[in-house]
CSV table of C-alpha atoms and ligand atoms in Angstrom, one decimal:
chain,number,residue,atom,x,y,z
A,11,UNK,CA,9.3,65.8,67.3
A,12,UNK,CA,10.3,62.2,67.4
A,13,UNK,CA,11.0,59.9,64.9
A,14,UNK,CA,9.1,56.9,65.7
A,15,UNK,CA,9.6,53.7,63.5
A,16,UNK,CA,7.7,50.9,64.8
A,17,UNK,CA,8.3,47.4,64.7
A,18,UNK,CA,6.2,45.8,67.7
A,19,UNK,CA,3.4,47.3,66.0
A,20,UNK,CA,3.8,45.6,62.8
A,21,UNK,CA,3.2,42.1,64.3
A,22,UNK,CA,0.2,40.3,64.5
A,23,UNK,CA,-2.9,41.0,66.4
A,24,UNK,CA,-2.2,38.5,69.2
A,25,UNK,CA,1.0,40.0,70.3
A,26,UNK,CA,-0.8,43.3,71.9
A,27,UNK,CA,-3.6,45.2,72.8
A,28,UNK,CA,-4.1,49.2,70.8
A,29,UNK,CA,-4.8,51.7,73.9
A,30,UNK,CA,-4.2,55.1,74.4
A,31,UNK,CA,-2.4,56.2,78.3
A,32,UNK,CA,-5.3,58.1,79.7
A,33,UNK,CA,-5.1,61.8,79.7
A,34,UNK,CA,-3.3,63.3,83.7
A,35,UNK,CA,-5.2,65.8,84.5
A,36,UNK,CA,-2.8,68.2,85.6
A,37,UNK,CA,1.1,66.9,84.7
A,38,UNK,CA,4.5,68.3,85.4
A,39,UNK,CA,7.7,67.3,84.6
A,40,UNK,CA,9.6,66.3,87.6
A,41,UNK,CA,13.0,65.3,85.4
A,42,UNK,CA,14.2,65.0,81.5
A,43,UNK,CA,17.0,62.7,81.4
A,44,UNK,CA,19.8,65.6,78.4
A,45,UNK,CA,22.4,62.5,78.8
A,46,UNK,CA,20.2,59.6,77.5
A,47,UNK,CA,17.5,62.0,75.3
A,48,UNK,CA,21.5,63.0,73.3
A,49,UNK,CA,22.0,59.1,73.6
A,50,UNK,CA,19.1,57.8,71.9
A,51,UNK,CA,18.5,60.5,69.3
A,52,UNK,CA,16.1,62.3,71.0
A,53,UNK,CA,15.8,66.2,71.3
A,54,UNK,CA,15.8,66.8,75.4
A,55,UNK,CA,13.5,70.5,75.2
A,56,UNK,CA,10.9,69.3,72.8
A,57,UNK,CA,11.0,67.2,75.4
A,58,UNK,CA,11.3,69.3,78.1
A,59,UNK,CA,8.4,71.6,76.2
A,60,UNK,CA,4.8,71.4,77.0
A,61,UNK,CA,4.3,69.2,73.1
A,62,UNK,CA,6.7,66.5,74.7
A,63,UNK,CA,5.2,67.2,78.6
A,64,UNK,CA,2.6,65.5,77.1
A,65,UNK,CA,3.2,63.0,75.4
A,66,UNK,CA,5.8,62.1,78.3
A,67,UNK,CA,2.8,62.5,80.9
A,68,UNK,CA,-0.4,60.6,78.2
A,69,UNK,CA,-2.3,63.6,77.7
A,70,UNK,CA,-1.6,63.5,74.0
A,71,UNK,CA,-0.3,61.3,71.7
A,72,UNK,CA,2.3,62.3,70.0
A,73,UNK,CA,2.5,62.3,66.0
A,74,UNK,CA,4.3,58.6,64.7
A,75,UNK,CA,3.4,57.1,68.1
A,76,UNK,CA,1.6,54.4,68.1
A,77,UNK,CA,0.7,53.7,71.4
A,78,UNK,CA,-0.1,49.9,72.9
A,79,UNK,CA,-0.2,47.4,75.4
A,80,UNK,CA,1.8,44.6,74.7
A,81,UNK,CA,0.5,41.3,75.7
A,82,UNK,CA,2.4,38.1,77.9
A,83,UNK,CA,2.3,35.6,80.5
A,84,UNK,CA,4.2,34.4,84.1
A,85,UNK,CA,5.2,32.5,86.4
A,86,UNK,CA,4.5,34.7,89.7
A,87,UNK,CA,7.0,33.9,93.3
A,88,UNK,CA,7.4,30.5,91.0
A,89,UNK,CA,2.9,31.0,90.4
A,90,UNK,CA,1.6,30.9,86.6
A,91,UNK,CA,-0.5,33.8,85.2
A,92,UNK,CA,-1.0,33.0,81.9
A,93,UNK,CA,-1.5,36.6,81.5
A,94,UNK,CA,-0.3,39.1,82.6
A,95,UNK,CA,0.2,41.1,79.6
A,96,UNK,CA,1.1,45.9,80.0
A,97,UNK,CA,-1.9,46.2,82.4
A,98,UNK,CA,-0.2,50.1,82.9
A,99,UNK,CA,2.3,50.3,80.8
A,100,UNK,CA,2.0,52.4,76.6
A,101,UNK,CA,4.6,51.5,74.9
A,102,UNK,CA,4.5,54.9,73.1
A,103,UNK,CA,6.6,53.8,69.4
A,104,UNK,CA,10.6,52.9,69.0
A,105,UNK,CA,13.7,55.4,68.4
A,106,UNK,CA,16.5,54.0,66.3
A,107,UNK,CA,19.5,56.3,68.0
A,108,UNK,CA,22.9,57.5,66.3
A,109,UNK,CA,24.3,53.9,67.5
A,110,UNK,CA,21.8,52.2,65.2
A,111,UNK,CA,20.2,50.6,68.1
A,112,UNK,CA,16.4,50.1,68.4
A,113,UNK,CA,14.7,51.5,71.7
A,114,UNK,CA,11.6,51.5,72.5
A,115,UNK,CA,9.7,54.2,74.3
A,116,UNK,CA,6.9,53.3,77.4
A,117,UNK,CA,5.7,55.3,79.8
A,118,UNK,CA,4.7,53.1,82.8
A,119,UNK,CA,2.0,54.0,84.9
A,120,UNK,CA,-0.3,56.0,81.9
A,121,UNK,CA,-3.2,54.2,83.2
A,122,UNK,CA,-5.8,51.0,82.5
A,123,UNK,CA,-5.3,48.8,79.6
A,124,UNK,CA,-6.8,44.9,78.4
A,125,UNK,CA,-4.7,43.6,80.3
A,126,UNK,CA,-4.8,45.2,84.3
A,127,UNK,CA,-6.5,43.5,85.9
A,128,UNK,CA,-8.2,44.4,89.0
A,129,UNK,CA,-5.1,47.8,88.0
A,130,UNK,CA,-5.7,51.1,88.2
A,131,UNK,CA,-3.3,51.1,85.4
A,132,UNK,CA,-1.0,53.5,87.6
A,133,UNK,CA,2.0,54.2,89.9
A,134,UNK,CA,2.2,56.6,92.9
A,135,UNK,CA,5.2,58.7,92.7
A,136,UNK,CA,7.5,56.9,95.4
A,137,UNK,CA,7.6,54.0,93.0
A,138,UNK,CA,8.1,55.4,89.9
A,139,UNK,CA,11.2,57.5,91.2
A,140,UNK,CA,12.7,55.1,92.9
A,141,UNK,CA,13.5,53.4,89.5
A,142,UNK,CA,14.1,55.6,87.9
A,143,UNK,CA,17.5,56.0,90.9
A,144,UNK,CA,17.6,52.6,90.7
A,145,UNK,CA,18.1,51.9,86.8
A,146,UNK,CA,20.1,55.2,86.2
A,147,UNK,CA,22.7,53.9,88.8
A,148,UNK,CA,23.1,50.6,87.5
A,149,UNK,CA,24.1,52.8,83.5
A,150,UNK,CA,26.5,54.5,85.7
A,151,UNK,CA,28.4,51.9,87.2
A,152,UNK,CA,27.5,49.7,83.6
A,153,UNK,CA,25.1,47.6,84.8
A,154,UNK,CA,22.6,46.4,81.2
A,155,UNK,CA,19.3,48.2,82.5
A,156,UNK,CA,16.2,50.0,81.4
A,157,UNK,CA,16.5,53.4,81.0
A,158,UNK,CA,14.4,55.7,83.0
A,159,UNK,CA,14.9,59.1,80.1
A,160,UNK,CA,11.6,61.3,81.7
A,161,UNK,CA,9.3,61.4,85.0
A,162,UNK,CA,6.1,63.4,85.6
A,163,UNK,CA,3.9,63.5,87.4
A,164,UNK,CA,0.0,63.3,86.6
A,165,UNK,CA,-1.3,65.7,89.2
A,166,UNK,CA,-4.2,62.5,90.7
A,167,UNK,CA,-3.7,60.3,93.5
A,168,UNK,CA,-3.7,57.6,93.4
A,169,UNK,CA,-4.7,55.1,95.9
A,170,UNK,CA,-1.8,53.0,97.4
A,171,UNK,CA,-1.8,51.6,101.0
A,172,UNK,CA,-2.4,55.3,101.5
A,173,UNK,CA,-3.5,58.1,98.6
A,174,UNK,CA,-0.3,59.2,96.7
A,175,UNK,CA,0.7,61.4,94.4
A,176,UNK,CA,0.5,59.5,90.9
A,177,UNK,CA,2.9,59.8,88.3
A,178,UNK,CA,4.0,58.6,84.9
A,179,UNK,CA,7.7,57.2,84.7
A,180,UNK,CA,8.7,57.2,80.3
A,181,UNK,CA,11.2,53.2,80.4
A,182,UNK,CA,13.5,53.4,77.1
A,183,UNK,CA,14.5,49.5,76.9
A,184,UNK,CA,16.5,47.3,74.0
A,185,UNK,CA,12.9,46.1,74.6
A,186,UNK,CA,9.9,44.7,75.5
A,187,UNK,CA,10.0,41.2,74.7
A,188,UNK,CA,10.3,39.2,77.8
A,189,UNK,CA,11.1,35.2,78.8
A,190,UNK,CA,6.6,35.8,79.6
A,191,UNK,CA,5.6,36.4,75.5
A,192,UNK,CA,7.3,33.9,75.0
A,193,UNK,CA,5.5,31.5,77.8
A,194,UNK,CA,1.8,33.5,76.1
A,195,UNK,CA,2.9,31.9,73.0
A,196,UNK,CA,3.3,28.5,74.2
A,197,UNK,CA,0.9,28.2,76.7
A,198,UNK,CA,-1.6,29.2,74.2
A,199,UNK,CA,-0.2,26.5,71.6
A,200,UNK,CA,0.4,29.7,69.1
A,201,UNK,CA,3.5,27.5,67.9
A,202,UNK,CA,3.5,30.4,64.3
A,203,UNK,CA,3.4,33.2,66.1
A,204,UNK,CA,6.5,31.2,68.8
A,205,UNK,CA,8.2,31.5,65.5
A,206,UNK,CA,7.1,35.0,65.3
A,207,UNK,CA,8.9,36.4,68.1
A,208,UNK,CA,11.9,34.3,67.7
A,209,UNK,CA,12.7,36.0,64.6
A,210,UNK,CA,11.9,39.4,65.8
A,211,UNK,CA,13.8,38.5,68.2
A,212,UNK,CA,16.3,37.6,65.8
A,213,UNK,CA,16.4,40.0,64.5
A,214,UNK,CA,16.4,43.2,67.3
A,215,UNK,CA,19.1,41.7,70.1
A,216,UNK,CA,20.9,38.5,68.5
A,217,UNK,CA,21.5,39.2,64.7
A,218,UNK,CA,24.2,36.3,64.8
A,219,UNK,CA,21.9,33.7,65.6
A,220,UNK,CA,20.1,34.4,62.2
A,221,UNK,CA,23.8,32.0,60.7
A,222,UNK,CA,23.3,30.0,63.1
A,223,UNK,CA,22.4,25.9,62.7
A,224,UNK,CA,19.3,26.1,64.8
A,225,UNK,CA,18.9,29.5,66.1
A,226,UNK,CA,15.7,29.6,67.6
A,227,UNK,CA,18.7,27.1,70.5
A,228,UNK,CA,21.1,30.0,69.5
A,229,UNK,CA,18.9,32.5,71.2
A,230,UNK,CA,18.8,30.0,74.4
A,231,UNK,CA,21.6,30.2,74.6
A,232,UNK,CA,22.5,33.7,74.3
A,233,UNK,CA,20.1,35.3,76.5
A,234,UNK,CA,21.3,32.7,78.7
A,235,UNK,CA,24.3,34.2,79.1
A,236,UNK,CA,23.3,37.5,78.9
A,237,UNK,CA,21.3,36.8,82.6
A,238,UNK,CA,24.4,34.6,84.4
A,239,UNK,CA,26.1,37.6,83.7
A,240,UNK,CA,23.6,40.5,84.5
A,241,UNK,CA,23.0,38.1,87.8
A,242,UNK,CA,26.7,38.2,88.4
A,243,UNK,CA,26.6,41.9,87.4
A,244,UNK,CA,23.5,42.4,90.6
A,245,UNK,CA,25.4,40.3,93.1
A,246,UNK,CA,28.8,42.3,92.6
A,247,UNK,CA,26.8,45.6,94.2
A,248,UNK,CA,25.2,43.9,96.8
A,249,UNK,CA,22.0,44.9,94.4
A,250,UNK,CA,18.8,42.2,94.6
A,251,UNK,CA,15.9,42.1,92.0
A,252,UNK,CA,13.4,41.7,94.3
A,253,UNK,CA,10.3,40.2,91.8
A,254,UNK,CA,13.0,38.1,89.7
A,255,UNK,CA,9.3,37.0,87.6
A,256,UNK,CA,9.8,35.4,84.4
A,257,UNK,CA,7.8,38.8,83.5
A,258,UNK,CA,10.1,40.7,84.3
A,259,UNK,CA,13.5,38.6,82.7
A,260,UNK,CA,13.7,40.4,79.7
A,261,UNK,CA,14.6,38.5,76.5
A,262,UNK,CA,17.9,41.2,75.5
A,263,UNK,CA,19.4,41.3,78.3
A,264,UNK,CA,18.5,43.6,80.7
A,265,UNK,CA,18.0,44.9,84.0
A,266,UNK,CA,14.2,45.4,83.6
A,267,UNK,CA,10.9,46.5,86.6
A,268,UNK,CA,13.0,47.7,89.4
A,269,UNK,CA,9.9,47.4,92.2
A,270,UNK,CA,11.1,46.2,96.3
A,271,UNK,CA,14.6,45.9,94.6
A,272,UNK,CA,18.0,46.9,97.0
A,273,UNK,CA,21.3,46.8,98.0
A,274,UNK,CA,22.3,45.7,100.5
A,275,UNK,CA,24.3,47.6,103.6
A,276,UNK,CA,25.4,45.2,106.3
A,277,UNK,CA,26.2,42.2,104.2
A,278,UNK,CA,24.1,39.2,104.3
A,279,UNK,CA,23.6,36.2,101.9
A,280,UNK,CA,20.2,35.5,102.9
A,281,UNK,CA,18.7,38.8,102.3
A,282,UNK,CA,15.7,39.5,101.1
A,283,UNK,CA,13.9,43.3,100.3
A,284,UNK,CA,10.5,42.5,98.8
A,285,UNK,CA,7.3,42.6,101.9
A,286,UNK,CA,6.0,39.4,100.2
A,287,UNK,CA,9.3,37.6,99.2
A,288,UNK,CA,8.7,35.5,102.8
A,289,UNK,CA,10.4,32.6,101.3
A,290,UNK,CA,13.5,34.6,100.5
A,291,UNK,CA,13.3,32.8,97.4
A,292,UNK,CA,14.7,35.5,95.7
A,293,UNK,CA,17.5,36.6,98.6
A,294,UNK,CA,20.4,38.0,96.7
A,295,UNK,CA,22.4,34.3,97.7
A,296,UNK,CA,19.9,32.8,95.4
A,297,UNK,CA,19.7,34.8,92.6
A,298,UNK,CA,21.7,32.8,89.9
A,299,UNK,CA,18.9,29.5,91.1
A,300,UNK,CA,16.4,31.8,90.6
A,301,UNK,CA,18.1,32.8,87.5
A,302,UNK,CA,18.6,28.8,85.6
A,303,UNK,CA,14.9,28.1,87.0
A,304,UNK,CA,13.8,31.6,84.9
A,305,UNK,CA,16.2,30.3,82.0
A,306,UNK,CA,13.9,26.4,82.2
A,307,UNK,CA,11.1,28.3,80.8
A,308,UNK,CA,11.7,29.9,78.4
A,309,UNK,CA,13.8,26.9,77.4
A,310,UNK,CA,10.4,24.9,77.2
A,311,UNK,CA,8.5,28.5,76.4
A,312,UNK,CA,10.4,27.6,72.7
A,313,UNK,CA,10.8,23.4,72.2
A,314,UNK,CA,7.9,23.9,69.6
A,315,UNK,CA,11.2,25.9,67.6
A,316,UNK,CA,13.1,24.1,69.3
A,317,UNK,CA,13.2,20.8,66.6
A,318,UNK,CA,9.9,19.4,65.8
A,319,UNK,CA,10.3,16.2,67.6
A,320,UNK,CA,9.4,16.6,70.8
A,321,UNK,CA,12.0,14.4,72.5
A,322,UNK,CA,15.0,16.1,70.2
A,323,UNK,CA,13.2,19.0,71.5
A,324,UNK,CA,13.9,19.1,75.4
A,325,UNK,CA,17.3,17.5,74.8
A,326,UNK,CA,18.6,20.6,72.9
A,327,UNK,CA,17.0,22.7,76.0
A,328,UNK,CA,18.9,20.9,79.0
A,329,UNK,CA,22.0,20.4,76.9
A,330,UNK,CA,22.3,24.7,76.9
A,331,UNK,CA,20.2,25.2,80.1
A,332,UNK,CA,23.1,22.8,81.9
A,333,UNK,CA,25.2,26.1,80.5
A,334,UNK,CA,23.8,28.7,82.8
A,335,UNK,CA,25.8,28.0,86.5
A,336,UNK,CA,29.4,27.6,84.5
A,337,UNK,CA,28.7,30.7,82.7
A,338,UNK,CA,27.5,32.0,86.0
A,339,UNK,CA,30.2,30.7,88.2
A,340,UNK,CA,33.3,32.6,86.3
A,341,UNK,CA,31.6,35.9,85.6
A,342,UNK,CA,31.1,35.9,90.4
A,343,UNK,CA,34.5,34.5,91.0
A,344,UNK,CA,36.0,37.0,87.9
A,345,UNK,CA,33.4,39.5,89.6
A,346,UNK,CA,34.8,39.2,93.0
A,347,UNK,CA,38.2,38.2,91.7
A,348,UNK,CA,38.3,42.5,90.5
A,349,UNK,CA,37.0,43.5,93.5
A,350,UNK,CA,39.7,42.2,96.2
A,351,UNK,CA,42.9,43.1,93.3
A,352,UNK,CA,42.9,39.3,93.3
A,353,UNK,CA,43.5,36.9,90.6
A,354,UNK,CA,40.8,34.0,90.6
A,355,UNK,CA,39.7,32.4,93.9
A,356,UNK,CA,37.4,30.5,94.3
A,357,UNK,CA,38.2,29.8,97.4
A,358,UNK,CA,39.1,33.1,98.8
A,359,UNK,CA,35.6,34.0,98.2
A,360,UNK,CA,33.5,32.3,99.7
A,361,UNK,CA,35.5,32.6,103.5
A,362,UNK,CA,35.3,36.1,102.4
A,363,UNK,CA,31.1,36.7,102.3
A,364,UNK,CA,31.6,34.7,105.9
A,365,UNK,CA,34.0,36.4,107.1
A,366,UNK,CA,31.6,39.8,105.3
A,367,UNK,CA,28.2,37.9,107.4
A,368,UNK,CA,30.4,37.2,110.5
A,369,UNK,CA,31.2,40.4,111.6
A,370,UNK,CA,28.2,42.4,109.9
A,371,UNK,CA,30.2,43.9,106.7
A,372,UNK,CA,28.8,47.0,105.3
A,373,UNK,CA,29.8,45.5,101.4
A,374,UNK,CA,29.6,48.7,99.8
A,375,UNK,CA,32.4,49.5,102.2
A,376,UNK,CA,34.3,46.8,102.8
A,377,UNK,CA,36.0,47.0,99.3
A,378,UNK,CA,35.9,51.1,99.5
A,379,UNK,CA,38.0,50.6,101.9
A,380,UNK,CA,39.6,47.4,100.9
A,381,UNK,CA,39.8,49.9,97.9
A,382,UNK,CA,41.8,53.0,99.8
A,383,UNK,CA,44.1,50.2,101.9
A,384,UNK,CA,45.7,48.6,98.7
A,385,UNK,CA,45.9,52.5,97.2
A,386,UNK,CA,48.1,52.8,100.6
A,387,UNK,CA,46.4,54.1,103.0
A,388,UNK,CA,45.6,53.6,106.2
A,389,UNK,CA,43.5,50.5,107.5
A,390,UNK,CA,40.6,52.5,110.5
A,391,UNK,CA,38.3,52.8,108.3
A,392,UNK,CA,38.2,49.7,107.0
A,393,UNK,CA,38.9,47.2,110.6
A,394,UNK,CA,35.8,49.8,111.8
A,395,UNK,CA,33.7,47.6,110.3
A,396,UNK,CA,34.5,44.6,111.7
A,397,UNK,CA,32.7,43.1,115.0
A,398,UNK,CA,36.8,43.4,116.3
A,399,UNK,CA,40.0,45.4,114.2
A,400,UNK,CA,42.1,42.3,115.0
A,401,UNK,CA,39.5,40.7,113.2
A,402,UNK,CA,40.2,43.4,110.3
A,403,UNK,CA,43.5,42.7,111.1
A,404,UNK,CA,43.8,38.2,110.4
A,405,UNK,CA,41.1,38.9,107.2
A,406,UNK,CA,43.6,41.3,105.9
A,407,UNK,CA,47.0,39.2,106.5
A,408,UNK,CA,45.1,36.4,104.4
A,409,UNK,CA,43.5,39.1,101.5
A,410,UNK,CA,47.6,40.4,101.0
A,411,UNK,CA,49.3,37.3,100.4
A,412,UNK,CA,46.9,37.5,97.3
A,413,UNK,CA,46.1,40.8,96.2
A,414,UNK,CA,48.2,41.2,92.8
A,415,UNK,CA,49.3,45.0,93.0
A,416,UNK,CA,48.9,45.5,89.5
A,417,UNK,CA,44.8,45.3,89.7
A,418,UNK,CA,44.9,47.7,92.1
A,419,UNK,CA,43.3,50.6,89.1
A,420,UNK,CA,40.8,47.5,88.0
A,421,UNK,CA,39.7,47.6,92.2
A,422,UNK,CA,38.7,51.4,91.4
A,423,UNK,CA,36.5,50.9,88.7
A,424,UNK,CA,34.8,48.1,90.0
A,425,UNK,CA,33.6,49.2,93.7
A,426,UNK,CA,31.7,52.0,93.1
A,427,UNK,CA,31.6,55.0,96.8
A,428,UNK,CA,28.4,55.6,96.2
A,429,UNK,CA,25.3,53.2,95.8
A,430,UNK,CA,21.6,54.0,96.4
A,431,UNK,CA,21.3,52.9,99.8
A,432,UNK,CA,18.0,51.9,100.0
A,433,UNK,CA,17.5,55.2,103.4
A,434,UNK,CA,18.1,57.7,100.7
A,435,UNK,CA,16.0,56.3,97.7
A,436,UNK,CA,13.3,56.4,100.7
A,437,UNK,CA,14.3,60.0,102.3
A,438,UNK,CA,14.7,61.2,98.4
A,439,UNK,CA,10.9,59.6,97.8
A,440,UNK,CA,9.6,61.1,101.4
A,441,UNK,CA,10.4,64.5,101.0
A,442,UNK,CA,9.1,64.5,97.2
A,443,UNK,CA,5.9,62.9,97.8
A,444,UNK,CA,6.3,66.1,100.3
A,445,UNK,CA,6.9,68.4,97.7
A,446,UNK,CA,10.6,68.7,97.5
A,447,UNK,CA,12.8,67.5,94.8
A,448,UNK,CA,15.6,67.7,96.1
A,449,UNK,CA,16.9,65.0,97.9
A,450,UNK,CA,16.1,63.0,94.5
A,451,UNK,CA,17.9,65.3,92.3
A,452,UNK,CA,20.5,65.8,94.3
A,453,UNK,CA,21.2,61.5,94.3
A,454,UNK,CA,19.8,61.5,91.1
A,455,UNK,CA,23.7,63.4,90.1
A,456,UNK,CA,25.3,62.1,93.1
A,457,UNK,CA,25.4,58.2,91.3
A,458,UNK,CA,26.3,60.1,87.6
A,459,UNK,CA,29.2,59.8,88.6
A,460,UNK,CA,29.3,56.2,91.2
A,461,UNK,CA,33.2,55.0,91.2
A,462,UNK,CA,34.6,59.7,91.0
A,463,UNK,CA,35.4,60.6,94.7
A,464,UNK,CA,32.8,64.0,95.4
A,465,UNK,CA,34.3,64.9,99.3
A,466,UNK,CA,31.4,67.3,99.7
A,467,UNK,CA,28.5,64.2,98.6
A,468,UNK,CA,30.2,62.4,102.1
A,469,UNK,CA,27.7,62.1,103.3
A,470,UNK,CA,26.1,59.7,100.3
A,471,UNK,CA,28.7,57.4,101.1
A,472,UNK,CA,27.3,56.7,104.7
A,473,UNK,CA,25.6,53.6,105.1
A,474,UNK,CA,22.3,54.1,107.7
A,475,UNK,CA,22.0,54.5,111.0
A,476,UNK,CA,20.5,51.9,114.0
A,477,UNK,CA,16.6,54.4,113.0
A,478,UNK,CA,17.3,54.7,109.2
A,479,UNK,CA,17.2,52.0,108.1
A,480,UNK,CA,15.1,50.8,106.0
A,481,UNK,CA,14.2,46.8,106.9
A,482,UNK,CA,11.8,46.1,103.6
A,483,UNK,CA,10.5,48.1,100.4
A,484,UNK,CA,6.7,47.6,99.8
A,485,UNK,CA,6.3,46.4,95.8
A,486,UNK,CA,5.6,50.5,95.3
A,487,UNK,CA,2.5,49.4,92.4
B,518,AMP,P1,5.6,43.6,87.8
B,518,AMP,O1,5.1,43.4,89.1
B,518,AMP,O2,5.1,45.7,88.0
B,518,AMP,O3,6.1,43.1,87.4
B,518,AMP,O4,3.6,43.6,87.2
B,518,AMP,C1,3.3,42.2,87.2
B,518,AMP,C2,1.6,42.6,86.8
B,518,AMP,O5,0.8,43.3,86.3
B,518,AMP,C3,2.2,42.8,85.3
B,518,AMP,O6,0.8,42.9,84.3
B,518,AMP,C4,1.5,44.3,85.5
B,518,AMP,O7,0.8,45.7,84.5
B,518,AMP,C5,0.9,44.6,86.4
B,518,AMP,N1,0.1,45.4,87.4
B,518,AMP,C6,1.1,46.1,88.5
B,518,AMP,N2,0.8,47.2,88.7
B,518,AMP,C7,-0.3,47.6,88.1
B,518,AMP,C8,-1.9,48.5,88.4
B,518,AMP,N3,-1.3,49.8,88.9
B,518,AMP,N4,-2.9,49.0,87.7
B,518,AMP,C9,-2.8,47.3,86.4
B,518,AMP,N5,-1.9,46.7,85.9
B,518,AMP,C10,-0.6,46.4,87.0
B,519,MG,MG1,7.3,43.6,85.3
């Protein structure tokens, strides 16, 4: 049993379409996230029961659930789509946790909706497991993110590049309101709905904005601040989101939609993973540029409710968006300084990135081995990340001049030992497609504690060998 309380379903009709999920022909549970269930006040045992699995697979609508597909629009790779919406997801409802936080419980891959356009409404097993693994790692690493509550396989084949087993992910989020939700009403010139959405977002995510002189402007500033800091956190982990479309920018500031995302192995600022990102729009280094672009689209969508006078509204919006780069740069400088165990030094950070690029250093191991050196360890493993040991020593000399030993403990809390390396994720997926879920379970378990040494899991620390390198992840729909 779940005590649903569905505030989104109480919004006006134009916000969503009521539609039930498809009944999976032969659902079977892959995993319930017991810790998350407990944290948000759900009964993991019930979720794993036949009734629970029926809900998680879409086979049955649980009591109190009011399934709906949310309407939204968005810019995808810069191109405008006036109508996207949940084409393969069903919001089952909301739950309020013991912490007082209201959260969405949503199925993804649960069948077609009025927003499906040409899609089948389904999800293949691979992308479901990738989102499970990566979003749960992000949470463990302290990055705001949607969460994975459960994964089930449907017993159905879905047609992708080839036939694939189908699956459904249960996603938990502070909400699924996106920049694209505001764009949807802006594009339709539905100012009343725009205001209703803003009020909803203020109540649910930004209550402090209620008392601001200009509440929508305050929301814009707060969303921008969360998003700028979020992108800095991604970059500090070598993470590349892959599809930073405006429909994938969540208003509450959580990372959402883990499609063709991945973590860099060898550091190169221009790394992309998506096979469709031909121009490097969403490359690691370009993420803040796209971030400010996405926030500008939010600002634009809010114009009608920022000020009755259009010029005045534009001025307010521009003023707010102009704050992005300082917030982002401060967050990145501070984040990288913490990883290096130094006080903020943007110049040293840039020269370090240059050295890491020139030598193709593994991003995660660079900081992991540096942390060991800071704790008094030997320098050989660090040297091995460089083309020559001498180059490593030269950089280390410059680092020693900056390093503050008082910052060593902090280094260990921000430099993960384990990340979801792409070859490991792909390996877990390939095994699962063949029916063996053990590597998936192991990987999830290792990544629950990314900062703790797990000596019996040392193989998960290693970068891929030449033949294990995964060049790109496919869009995974
Ligand atoms: P995404 O790339 O996952 O952010 O999705 C972008 C848009 O495409 C959203 O409106 C999705 O609901 C829709 N979409 C993606 N995959 C499918 C699918 N298999 N069936 C229907 N709609 C889909
Ligand atoms: Mg999306």
